[in-house]
Amino acid sequence: MLTIKVFQVNPIMENCYVVSDETNEACIIDCGCCNESEWNEINTYIISNNLKPVHLLCTHCHFDHIWGCGFVSRDYNLKAEGSMTDFELYNGLNAQFNMFGLPSPTTPTLPPLKDIMASGPITFGNHHFDVIATPGHTQGGICLYCKAEATLFSGDTLFQGSIGRTDLPGGNYNTIIKSVAEKLLTLPEDTKVYTGHGPSTTIDYEKKFNPYV
């Protein structure tokens, strides 16, 4: 059974998840913490529950989702895993901050980016995530799906009652609509959806009430 802990971090109120199972192996998803204090809260949870992080996963590479990857790399020697289609975003973290008129980050240097699309399912403990390519919010956006637990981590592709914005470089409205309709809303209706911002939802709820799809 999965244990899912959410931390709301950085000024954009991004959801960072620590996902573990009965083996205590864990995945850290979208580590967007922006300072040592936010990382210490996450790391205290990891240490106090005797967890062993084995994957650092990125649903996409906007700054608010990768801001804290350097902390994880520093303390657990993990590479970030994301789509190489988002490599320019990942490698251009400072440029992203400049685009939004923000000062350059003072967090630890980002680790190398490992191609999440090249390694098959993401395995940890007794579970695995299937990686679903869902471009539209960014060109390299992905979702993480655990069929055994009917659980989806949707990043900024799908929100409760909404979808990710498409007005930033690499975004495309028609593409994200196609990703949601063909890749996500076809999942079992009882699938719990853990989003990149805001509350969680279900596929059933989004099929009934999401005005975009």
Coordinates of C-alpha atoms in Angstrom, one line a residue, residues 18 62 125 178 207:
V18 CA 7.0 11.8 -0.9
H62 CA 9.1 24.4 -14.7
G125 CA 9.7 -1.3 -3.1
K178 CA -5.6 15.7 -26.3
K207 CA -15.0 13.4 -16.5

